[in-house]
PDB file of C-alpha atoms and ligand atoms in Angstrom:
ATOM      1  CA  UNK B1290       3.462 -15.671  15.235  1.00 96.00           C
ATOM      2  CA  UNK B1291       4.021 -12.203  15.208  1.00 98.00           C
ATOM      3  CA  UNK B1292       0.567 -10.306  14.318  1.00 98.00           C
ATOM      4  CA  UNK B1293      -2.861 -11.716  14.299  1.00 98.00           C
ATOM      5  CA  UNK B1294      -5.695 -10.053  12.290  1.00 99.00           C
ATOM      6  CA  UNK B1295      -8.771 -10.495  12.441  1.00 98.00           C
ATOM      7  CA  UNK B1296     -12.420  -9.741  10.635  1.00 98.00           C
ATOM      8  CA  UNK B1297     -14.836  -9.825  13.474  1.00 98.00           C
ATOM      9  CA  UNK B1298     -17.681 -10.727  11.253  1.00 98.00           C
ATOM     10  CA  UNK B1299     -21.116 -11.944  12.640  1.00 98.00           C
ATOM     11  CA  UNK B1300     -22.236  -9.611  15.143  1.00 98.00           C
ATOM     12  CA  UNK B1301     -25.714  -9.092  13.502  1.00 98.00           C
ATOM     13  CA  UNK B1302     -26.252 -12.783  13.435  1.00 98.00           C
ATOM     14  CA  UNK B1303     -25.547 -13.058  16.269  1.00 98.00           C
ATOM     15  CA  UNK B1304     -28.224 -10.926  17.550  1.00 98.00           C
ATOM     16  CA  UNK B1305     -30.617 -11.870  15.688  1.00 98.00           C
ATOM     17  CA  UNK B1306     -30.767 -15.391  16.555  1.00 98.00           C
ATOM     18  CA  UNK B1307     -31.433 -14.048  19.867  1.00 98.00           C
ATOM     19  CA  UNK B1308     -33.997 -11.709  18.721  1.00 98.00           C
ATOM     20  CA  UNK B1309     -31.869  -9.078  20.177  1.00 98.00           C
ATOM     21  CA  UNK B1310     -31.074  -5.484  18.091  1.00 97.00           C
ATOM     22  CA  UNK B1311     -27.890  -5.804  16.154  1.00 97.00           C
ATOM     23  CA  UNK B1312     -25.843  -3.028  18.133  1.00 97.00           C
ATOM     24  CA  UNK B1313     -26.501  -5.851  21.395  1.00 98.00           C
ATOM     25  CA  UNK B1314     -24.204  -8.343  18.784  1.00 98.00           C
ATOM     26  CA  UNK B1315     -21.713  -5.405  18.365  1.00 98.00           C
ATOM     27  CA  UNK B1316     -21.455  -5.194  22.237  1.00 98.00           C
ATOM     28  CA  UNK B1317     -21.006  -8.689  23.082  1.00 98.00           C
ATOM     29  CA  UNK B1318     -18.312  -8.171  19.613  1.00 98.00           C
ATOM     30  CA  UNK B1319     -16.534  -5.827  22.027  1.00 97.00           C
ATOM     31  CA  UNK B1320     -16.512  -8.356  24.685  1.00 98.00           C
ATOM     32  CA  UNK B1321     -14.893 -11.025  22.309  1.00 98.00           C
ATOM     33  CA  UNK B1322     -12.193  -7.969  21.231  1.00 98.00           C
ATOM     34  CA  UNK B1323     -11.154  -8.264  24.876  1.00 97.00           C
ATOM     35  CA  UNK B1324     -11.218 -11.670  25.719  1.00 98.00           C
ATOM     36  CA  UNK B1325      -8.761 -11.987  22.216  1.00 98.00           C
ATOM     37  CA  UNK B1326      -6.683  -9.395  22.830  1.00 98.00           C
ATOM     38  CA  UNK B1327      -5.834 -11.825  26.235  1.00 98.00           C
ATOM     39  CA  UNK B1328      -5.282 -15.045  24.219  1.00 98.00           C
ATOM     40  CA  UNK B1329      -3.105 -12.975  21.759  1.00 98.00           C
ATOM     41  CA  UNK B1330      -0.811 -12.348  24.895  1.00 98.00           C
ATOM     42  CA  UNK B1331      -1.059 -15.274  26.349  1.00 98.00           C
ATOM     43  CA  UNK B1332       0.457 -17.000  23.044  1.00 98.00           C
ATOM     44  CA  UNK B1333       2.811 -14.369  22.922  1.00 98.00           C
ATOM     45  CA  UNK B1334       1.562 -13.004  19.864  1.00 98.00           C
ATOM     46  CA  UNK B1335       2.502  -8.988  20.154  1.00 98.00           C
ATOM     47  CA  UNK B1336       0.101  -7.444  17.055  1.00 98.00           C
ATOM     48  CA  UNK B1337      -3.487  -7.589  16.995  1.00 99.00           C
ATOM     49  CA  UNK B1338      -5.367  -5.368  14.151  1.00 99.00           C
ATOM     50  CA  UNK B1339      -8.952  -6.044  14.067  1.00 98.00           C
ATOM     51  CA  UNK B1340     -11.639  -4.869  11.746  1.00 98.00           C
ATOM     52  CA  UNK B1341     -14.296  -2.544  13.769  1.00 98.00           C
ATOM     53  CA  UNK B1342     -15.526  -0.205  10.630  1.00 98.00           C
ATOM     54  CA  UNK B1343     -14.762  -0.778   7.003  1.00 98.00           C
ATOM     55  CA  UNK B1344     -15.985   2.364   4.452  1.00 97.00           C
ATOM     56  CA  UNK B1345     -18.904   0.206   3.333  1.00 96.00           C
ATOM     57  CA  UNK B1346     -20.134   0.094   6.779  1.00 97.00           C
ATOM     58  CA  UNK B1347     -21.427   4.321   6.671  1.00 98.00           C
ATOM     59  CA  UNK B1348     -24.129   3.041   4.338  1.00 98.00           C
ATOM     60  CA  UNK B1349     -25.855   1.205   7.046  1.00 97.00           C
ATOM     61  CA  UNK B1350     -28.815   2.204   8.915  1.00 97.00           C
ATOM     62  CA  UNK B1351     -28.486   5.409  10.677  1.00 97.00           C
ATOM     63  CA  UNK B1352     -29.247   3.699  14.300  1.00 96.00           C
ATOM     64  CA  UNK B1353     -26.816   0.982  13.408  1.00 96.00           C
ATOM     65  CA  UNK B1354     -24.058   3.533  12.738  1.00 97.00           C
ATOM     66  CA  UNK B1355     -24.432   6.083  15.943  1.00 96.00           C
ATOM     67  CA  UNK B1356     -24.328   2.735  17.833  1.00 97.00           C
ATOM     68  CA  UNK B1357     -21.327   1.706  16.693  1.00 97.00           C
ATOM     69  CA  UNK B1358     -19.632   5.039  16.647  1.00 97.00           C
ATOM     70  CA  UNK B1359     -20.671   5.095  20.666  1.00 96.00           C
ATOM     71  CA  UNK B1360     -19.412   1.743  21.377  1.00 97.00           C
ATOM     72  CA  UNK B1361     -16.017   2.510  19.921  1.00 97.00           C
ATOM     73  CA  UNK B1362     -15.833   5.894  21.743  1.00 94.00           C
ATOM     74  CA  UNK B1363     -16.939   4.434  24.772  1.00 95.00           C
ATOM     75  CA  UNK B1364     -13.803   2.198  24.446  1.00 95.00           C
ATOM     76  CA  UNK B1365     -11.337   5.402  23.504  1.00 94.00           C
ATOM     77  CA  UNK B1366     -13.225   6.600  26.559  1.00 90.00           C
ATOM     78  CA  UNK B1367     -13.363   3.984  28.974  1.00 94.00           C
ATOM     79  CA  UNK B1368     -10.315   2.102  28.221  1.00 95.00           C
ATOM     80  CA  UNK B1369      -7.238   4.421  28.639  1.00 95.00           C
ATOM     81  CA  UNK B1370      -6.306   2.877  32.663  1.00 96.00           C
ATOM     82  CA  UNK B1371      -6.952  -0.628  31.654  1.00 96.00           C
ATOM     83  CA  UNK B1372      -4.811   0.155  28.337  1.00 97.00           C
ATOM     84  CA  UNK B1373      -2.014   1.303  30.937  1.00 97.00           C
ATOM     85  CA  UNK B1374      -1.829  -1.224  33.173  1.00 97.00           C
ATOM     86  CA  UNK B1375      -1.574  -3.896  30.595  1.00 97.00           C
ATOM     87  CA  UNK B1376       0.956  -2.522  28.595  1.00 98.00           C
ATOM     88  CA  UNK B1377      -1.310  -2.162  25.395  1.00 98.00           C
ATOM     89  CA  UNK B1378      -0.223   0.534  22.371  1.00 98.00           C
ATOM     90  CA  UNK B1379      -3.554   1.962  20.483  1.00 98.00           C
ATOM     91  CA  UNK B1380      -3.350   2.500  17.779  1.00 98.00           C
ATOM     92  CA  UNK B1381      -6.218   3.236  14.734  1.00 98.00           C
ATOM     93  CA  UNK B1382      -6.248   3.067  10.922  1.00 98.00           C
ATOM     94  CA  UNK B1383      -8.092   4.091   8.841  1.00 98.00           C
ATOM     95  CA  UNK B1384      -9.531   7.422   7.355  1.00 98.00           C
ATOM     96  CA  UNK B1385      -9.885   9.594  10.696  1.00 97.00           C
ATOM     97  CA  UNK B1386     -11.129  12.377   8.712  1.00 97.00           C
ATOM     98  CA  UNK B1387     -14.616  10.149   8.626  1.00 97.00           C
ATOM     99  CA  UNK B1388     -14.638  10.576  12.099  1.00 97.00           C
ATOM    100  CA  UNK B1389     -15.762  13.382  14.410  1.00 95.00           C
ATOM    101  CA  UNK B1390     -13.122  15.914  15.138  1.00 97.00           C
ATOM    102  CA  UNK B1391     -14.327  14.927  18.786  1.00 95.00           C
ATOM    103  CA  UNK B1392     -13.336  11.083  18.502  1.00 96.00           C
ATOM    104  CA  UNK B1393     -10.395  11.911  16.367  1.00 97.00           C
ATOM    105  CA  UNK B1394      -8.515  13.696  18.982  1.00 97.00           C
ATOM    106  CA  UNK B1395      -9.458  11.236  21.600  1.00 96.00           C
ATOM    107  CA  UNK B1396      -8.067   8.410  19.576  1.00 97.00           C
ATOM    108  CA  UNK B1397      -5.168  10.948  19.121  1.00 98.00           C
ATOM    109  CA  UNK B1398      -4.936  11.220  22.837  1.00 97.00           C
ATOM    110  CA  UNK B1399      -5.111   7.416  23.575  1.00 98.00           C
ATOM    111  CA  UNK B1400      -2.090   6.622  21.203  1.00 98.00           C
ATOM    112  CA  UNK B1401      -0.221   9.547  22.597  1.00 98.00           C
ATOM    113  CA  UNK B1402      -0.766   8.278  25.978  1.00 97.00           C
ATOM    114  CA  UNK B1403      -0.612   4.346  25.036  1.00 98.00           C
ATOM    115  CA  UNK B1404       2.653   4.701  22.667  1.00 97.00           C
ATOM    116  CA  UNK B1405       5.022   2.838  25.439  1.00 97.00           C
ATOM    117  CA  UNK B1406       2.829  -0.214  25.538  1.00 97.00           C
ATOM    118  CA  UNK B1407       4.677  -3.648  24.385  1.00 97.00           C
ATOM    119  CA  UNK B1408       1.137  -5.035  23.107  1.00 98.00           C
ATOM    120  CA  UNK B1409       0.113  -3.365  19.880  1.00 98.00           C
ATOM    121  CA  UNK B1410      -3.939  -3.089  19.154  1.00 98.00           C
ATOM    122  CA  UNK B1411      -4.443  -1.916  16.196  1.00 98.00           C
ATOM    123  CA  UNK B1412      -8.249  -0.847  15.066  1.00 98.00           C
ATOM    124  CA  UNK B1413      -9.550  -0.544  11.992  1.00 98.00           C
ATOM    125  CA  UNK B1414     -11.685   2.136  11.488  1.00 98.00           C
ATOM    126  CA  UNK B1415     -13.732   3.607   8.725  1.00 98.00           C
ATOM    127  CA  UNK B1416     -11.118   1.456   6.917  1.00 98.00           C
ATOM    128  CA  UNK B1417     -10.486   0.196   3.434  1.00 98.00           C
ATOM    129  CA  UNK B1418      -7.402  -1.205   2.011  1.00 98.00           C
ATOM    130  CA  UNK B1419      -7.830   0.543  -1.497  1.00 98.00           C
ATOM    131  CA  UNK B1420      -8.605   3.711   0.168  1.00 98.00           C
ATOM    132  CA  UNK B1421      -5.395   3.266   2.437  1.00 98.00           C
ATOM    133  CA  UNK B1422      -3.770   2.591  -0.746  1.00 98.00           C
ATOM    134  CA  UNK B1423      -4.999   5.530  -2.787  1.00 98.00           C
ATOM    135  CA  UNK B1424      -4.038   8.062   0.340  1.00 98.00           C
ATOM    136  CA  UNK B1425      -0.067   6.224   0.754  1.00 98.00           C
ATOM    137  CA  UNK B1426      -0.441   6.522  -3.087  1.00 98.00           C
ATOM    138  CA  UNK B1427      -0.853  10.234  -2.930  1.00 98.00           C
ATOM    139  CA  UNK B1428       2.178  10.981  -0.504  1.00 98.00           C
ATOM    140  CA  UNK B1429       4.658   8.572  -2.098  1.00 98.00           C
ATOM    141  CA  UNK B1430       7.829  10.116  -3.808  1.00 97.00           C
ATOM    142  CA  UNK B1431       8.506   6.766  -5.662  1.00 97.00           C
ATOM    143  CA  UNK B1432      11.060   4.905  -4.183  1.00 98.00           C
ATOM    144  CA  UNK B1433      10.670   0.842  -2.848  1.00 98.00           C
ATOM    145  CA  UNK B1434       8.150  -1.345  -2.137  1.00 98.00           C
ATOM    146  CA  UNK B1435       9.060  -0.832   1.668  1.00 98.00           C
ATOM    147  CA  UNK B1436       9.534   3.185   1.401  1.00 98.00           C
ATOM    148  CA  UNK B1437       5.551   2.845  -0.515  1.00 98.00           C
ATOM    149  CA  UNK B1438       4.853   0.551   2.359  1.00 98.00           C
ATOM    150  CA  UNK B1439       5.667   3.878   4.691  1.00 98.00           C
ATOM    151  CA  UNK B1440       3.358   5.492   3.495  1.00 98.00           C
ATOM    152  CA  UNK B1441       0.486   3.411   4.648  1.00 99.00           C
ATOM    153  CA  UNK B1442      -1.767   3.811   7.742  1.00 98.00           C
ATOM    154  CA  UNK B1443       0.366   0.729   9.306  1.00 98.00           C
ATOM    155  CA  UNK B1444       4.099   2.100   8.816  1.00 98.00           C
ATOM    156  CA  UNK B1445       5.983   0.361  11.291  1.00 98.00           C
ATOM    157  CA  UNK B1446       3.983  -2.537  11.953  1.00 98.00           C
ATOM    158  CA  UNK B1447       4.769  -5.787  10.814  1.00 98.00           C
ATOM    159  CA  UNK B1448       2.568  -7.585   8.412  1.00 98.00           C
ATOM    160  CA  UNK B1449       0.245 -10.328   9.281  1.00 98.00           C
ATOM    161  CA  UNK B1450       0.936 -14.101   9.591  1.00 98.00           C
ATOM    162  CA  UNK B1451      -2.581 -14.660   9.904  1.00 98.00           C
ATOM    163  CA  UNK B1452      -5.640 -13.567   9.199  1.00 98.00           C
ATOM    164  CA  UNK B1453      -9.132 -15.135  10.529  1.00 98.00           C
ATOM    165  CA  UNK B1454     -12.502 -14.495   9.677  1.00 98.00           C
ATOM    166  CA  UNK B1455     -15.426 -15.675  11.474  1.00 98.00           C
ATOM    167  CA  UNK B1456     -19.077 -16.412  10.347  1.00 98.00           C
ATOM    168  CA  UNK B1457     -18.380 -18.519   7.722  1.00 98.00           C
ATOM    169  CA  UNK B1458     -17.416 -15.975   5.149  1.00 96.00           C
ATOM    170  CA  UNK B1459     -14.536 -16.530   3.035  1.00 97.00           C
ATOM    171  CA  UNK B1460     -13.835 -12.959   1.420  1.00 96.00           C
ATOM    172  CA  UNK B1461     -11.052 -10.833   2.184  1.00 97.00           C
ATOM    173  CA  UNK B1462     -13.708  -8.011   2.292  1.00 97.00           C
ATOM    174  CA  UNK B1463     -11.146  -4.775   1.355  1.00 98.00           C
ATOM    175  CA  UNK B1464      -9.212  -5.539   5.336  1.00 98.00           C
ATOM    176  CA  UNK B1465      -5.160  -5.116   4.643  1.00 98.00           C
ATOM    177  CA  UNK B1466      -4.652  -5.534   1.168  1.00 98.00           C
ATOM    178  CA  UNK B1467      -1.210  -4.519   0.407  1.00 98.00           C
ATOM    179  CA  UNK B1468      -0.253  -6.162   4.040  1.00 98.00           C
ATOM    180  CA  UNK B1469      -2.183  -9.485   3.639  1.00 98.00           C
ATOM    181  CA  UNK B1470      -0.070 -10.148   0.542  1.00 97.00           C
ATOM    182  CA  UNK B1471       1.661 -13.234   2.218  1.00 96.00           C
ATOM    183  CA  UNK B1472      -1.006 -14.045   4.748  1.00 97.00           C
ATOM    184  CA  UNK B1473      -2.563 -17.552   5.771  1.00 97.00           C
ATOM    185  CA  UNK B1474      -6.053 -17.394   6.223  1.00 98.00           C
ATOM    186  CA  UNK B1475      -7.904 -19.145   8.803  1.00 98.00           C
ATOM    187  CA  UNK B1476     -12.265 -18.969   8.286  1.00 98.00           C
ATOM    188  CA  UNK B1477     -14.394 -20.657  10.963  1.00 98.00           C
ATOM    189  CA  UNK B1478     -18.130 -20.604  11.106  1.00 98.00           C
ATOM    190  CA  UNK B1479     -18.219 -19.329  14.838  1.00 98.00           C
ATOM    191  CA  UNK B1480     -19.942 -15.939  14.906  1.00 98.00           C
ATOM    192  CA  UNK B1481     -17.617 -13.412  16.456  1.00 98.00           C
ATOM    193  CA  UNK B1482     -19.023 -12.853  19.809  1.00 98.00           C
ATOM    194  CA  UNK B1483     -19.203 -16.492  20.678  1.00 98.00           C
ATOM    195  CA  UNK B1484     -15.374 -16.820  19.463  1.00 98.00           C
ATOM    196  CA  UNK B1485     -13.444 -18.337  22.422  1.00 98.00           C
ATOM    197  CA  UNK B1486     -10.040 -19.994  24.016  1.00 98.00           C
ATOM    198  CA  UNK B1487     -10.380 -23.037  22.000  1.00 98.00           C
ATOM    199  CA  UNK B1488     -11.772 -21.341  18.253  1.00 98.00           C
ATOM    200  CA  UNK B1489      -8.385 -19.333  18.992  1.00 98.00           C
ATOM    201  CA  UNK B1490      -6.104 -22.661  19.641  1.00 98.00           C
ATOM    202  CA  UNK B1491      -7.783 -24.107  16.797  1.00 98.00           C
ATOM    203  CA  UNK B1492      -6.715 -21.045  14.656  1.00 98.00           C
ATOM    204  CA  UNK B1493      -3.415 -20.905  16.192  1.00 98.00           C
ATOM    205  CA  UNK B1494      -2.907 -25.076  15.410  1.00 97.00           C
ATOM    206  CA  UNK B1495      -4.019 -24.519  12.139  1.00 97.00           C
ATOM    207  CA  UNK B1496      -1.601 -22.014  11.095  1.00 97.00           C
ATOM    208  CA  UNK B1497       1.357 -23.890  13.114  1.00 96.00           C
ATOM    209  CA  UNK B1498       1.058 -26.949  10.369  1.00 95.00           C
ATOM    210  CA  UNK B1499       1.046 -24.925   7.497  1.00 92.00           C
ATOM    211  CA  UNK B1500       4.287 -24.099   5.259  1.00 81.00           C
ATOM    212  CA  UNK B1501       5.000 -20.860   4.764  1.00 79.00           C
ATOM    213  CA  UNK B1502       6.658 -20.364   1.431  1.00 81.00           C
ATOM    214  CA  UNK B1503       6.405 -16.399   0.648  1.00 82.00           C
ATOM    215  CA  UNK B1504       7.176 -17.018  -2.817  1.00 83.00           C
ATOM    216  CA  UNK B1505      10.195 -18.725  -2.347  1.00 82.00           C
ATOM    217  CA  UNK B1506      11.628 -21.835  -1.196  1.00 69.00           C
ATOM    218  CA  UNK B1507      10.668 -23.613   1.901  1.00 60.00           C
ATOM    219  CA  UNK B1508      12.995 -21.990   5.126  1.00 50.00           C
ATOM    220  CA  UNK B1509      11.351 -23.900   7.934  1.00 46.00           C
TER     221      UNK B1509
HETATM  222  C1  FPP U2192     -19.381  -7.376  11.448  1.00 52.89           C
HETATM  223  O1  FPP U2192     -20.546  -8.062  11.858  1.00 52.89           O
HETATM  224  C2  FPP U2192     -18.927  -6.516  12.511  1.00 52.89           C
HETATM  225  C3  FPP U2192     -18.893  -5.150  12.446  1.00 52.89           C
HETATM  226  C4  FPP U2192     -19.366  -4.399  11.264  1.00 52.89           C
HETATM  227  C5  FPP U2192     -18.465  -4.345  13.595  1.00 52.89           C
HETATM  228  C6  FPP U2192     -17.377  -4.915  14.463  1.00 52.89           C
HETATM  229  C7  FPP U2192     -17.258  -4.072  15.647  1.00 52.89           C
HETATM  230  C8  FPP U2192     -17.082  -4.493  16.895  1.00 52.89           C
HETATM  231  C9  FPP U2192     -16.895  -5.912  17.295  1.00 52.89           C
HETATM  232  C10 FPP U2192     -17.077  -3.437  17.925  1.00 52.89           C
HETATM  233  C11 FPP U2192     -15.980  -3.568  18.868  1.00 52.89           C
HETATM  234  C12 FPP U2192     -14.774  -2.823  18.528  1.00 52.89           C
HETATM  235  C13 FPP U2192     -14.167  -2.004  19.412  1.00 52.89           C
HETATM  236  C14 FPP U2192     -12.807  -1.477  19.098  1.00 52.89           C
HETATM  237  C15 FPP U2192     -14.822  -1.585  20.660  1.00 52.89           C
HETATM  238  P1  FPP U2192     -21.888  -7.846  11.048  1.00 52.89           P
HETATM  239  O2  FPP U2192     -22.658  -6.747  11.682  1.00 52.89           O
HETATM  240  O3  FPP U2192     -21.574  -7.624   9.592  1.00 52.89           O
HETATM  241  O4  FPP U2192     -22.588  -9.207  11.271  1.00 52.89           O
HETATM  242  P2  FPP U2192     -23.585  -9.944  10.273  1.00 52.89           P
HETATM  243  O5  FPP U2192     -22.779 -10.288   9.064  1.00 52.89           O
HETATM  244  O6  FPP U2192     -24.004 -11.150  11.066  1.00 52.89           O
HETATM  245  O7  FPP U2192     -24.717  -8.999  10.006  1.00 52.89           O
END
């Protein structure tokens, strides 16, 4: 496997069982990010895109939003050495313009900075795949499904092999429409931040016994 995707959903859950505020869930969701961005390499997996902040997510509470818009700058922040040294390549989509002018030269900064990294981690953020559609739409000439396919916020990147979802939801949720097209899905009922070495194998096993077809005839 080639890319792994992932919606990180449960945070909130999370917290509450714990009677906890939510933003504590999207912490310990930041703590999971890292721990999976070292099973990804481990399993020599080389794309992971993960969903941080879809366009839905703006119409939560105010407090909910400033604390996630400080956890993900304090990882453009925080990160950039630790980036480095492992050989990680940031990268965000997205609509950036959502973001402050502030953040959206940091994150400019951090891929600059990141681009020789043979790991790619890609965030989603203040994403949605019809709006990433609707923006490629408005720069394409016409042309292929690959030159339309340039146009999106992931040009260059392969497409997923798999996509998981935890917290028991089984919804696709706007994340990588175009690029999900040939997907496999993998949904577990493990709430994000508790999502560990063996949820992963059991994702990873899962997808190993399937048969990918893409719409053809069986390769494998
Ligand atoms: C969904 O859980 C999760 C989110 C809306 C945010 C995900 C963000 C992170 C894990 C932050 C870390 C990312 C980076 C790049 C530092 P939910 O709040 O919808 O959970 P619920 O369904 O239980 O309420």
């Amino acid at each position: 496997m080639e890319h792994l995707a992932v919606i990180m959903d449960g945070n909130g859950r999370w917290a509450e069982k714990r009677h906890l505020p939510r933003i504590m869930g999207h912490r310990a969701g930041a703590e999971a990010l890292d721990r999976c961005m070292h099973y990804c390499k481990a399993a020599g997996i080389r794309y992971l895109t993960v969903y941080a902040f879809s366009t839905e997510n703006w119409k939560r509470s105010e407090e909910e939003v400033s604390g996630l818009m400080k956890l993900l700058s304090g990882f453009v922040h925080s990160k950039e050495k630790e980036l480095l040294a492992e050989g990680v390549r940031f990268r965000v989509i997205g609509r950036r313009s959502d973001l402050s002018e502030k953040l959206q030269a940091e994150i400019a900064a951090l891929e600059e900075k990141t681009k020789a990294g043979d790991f790619t981690l890609i965030v989603a953020l203040s994403y949605g795949g019809r709006d990433e559609i609707v923006r490629a739409a408005m720069k394409f000439r016409g042309g292929t499904e690959e030159d339309f396919a340039n146009c999106l916020d992931t040009a260059g990147l392969p497409d997923p092999d798999l996509v998981i979802r935890t917290s028991g939801e089984q919804r696709i949720s706007n994340f990588l429409l175009w690029q999900s097209a040939y997907s496999e899905y993998y949904f577990t009922e493990t709430l994000w931040p508790d999502f560990d070495q063996a949820e992963f194998d059991r994702a990873l096993a899962s997808y190993a016994k399937r048969e990918r077809r893409m719409g053809g005839r069986l390769t494998k």
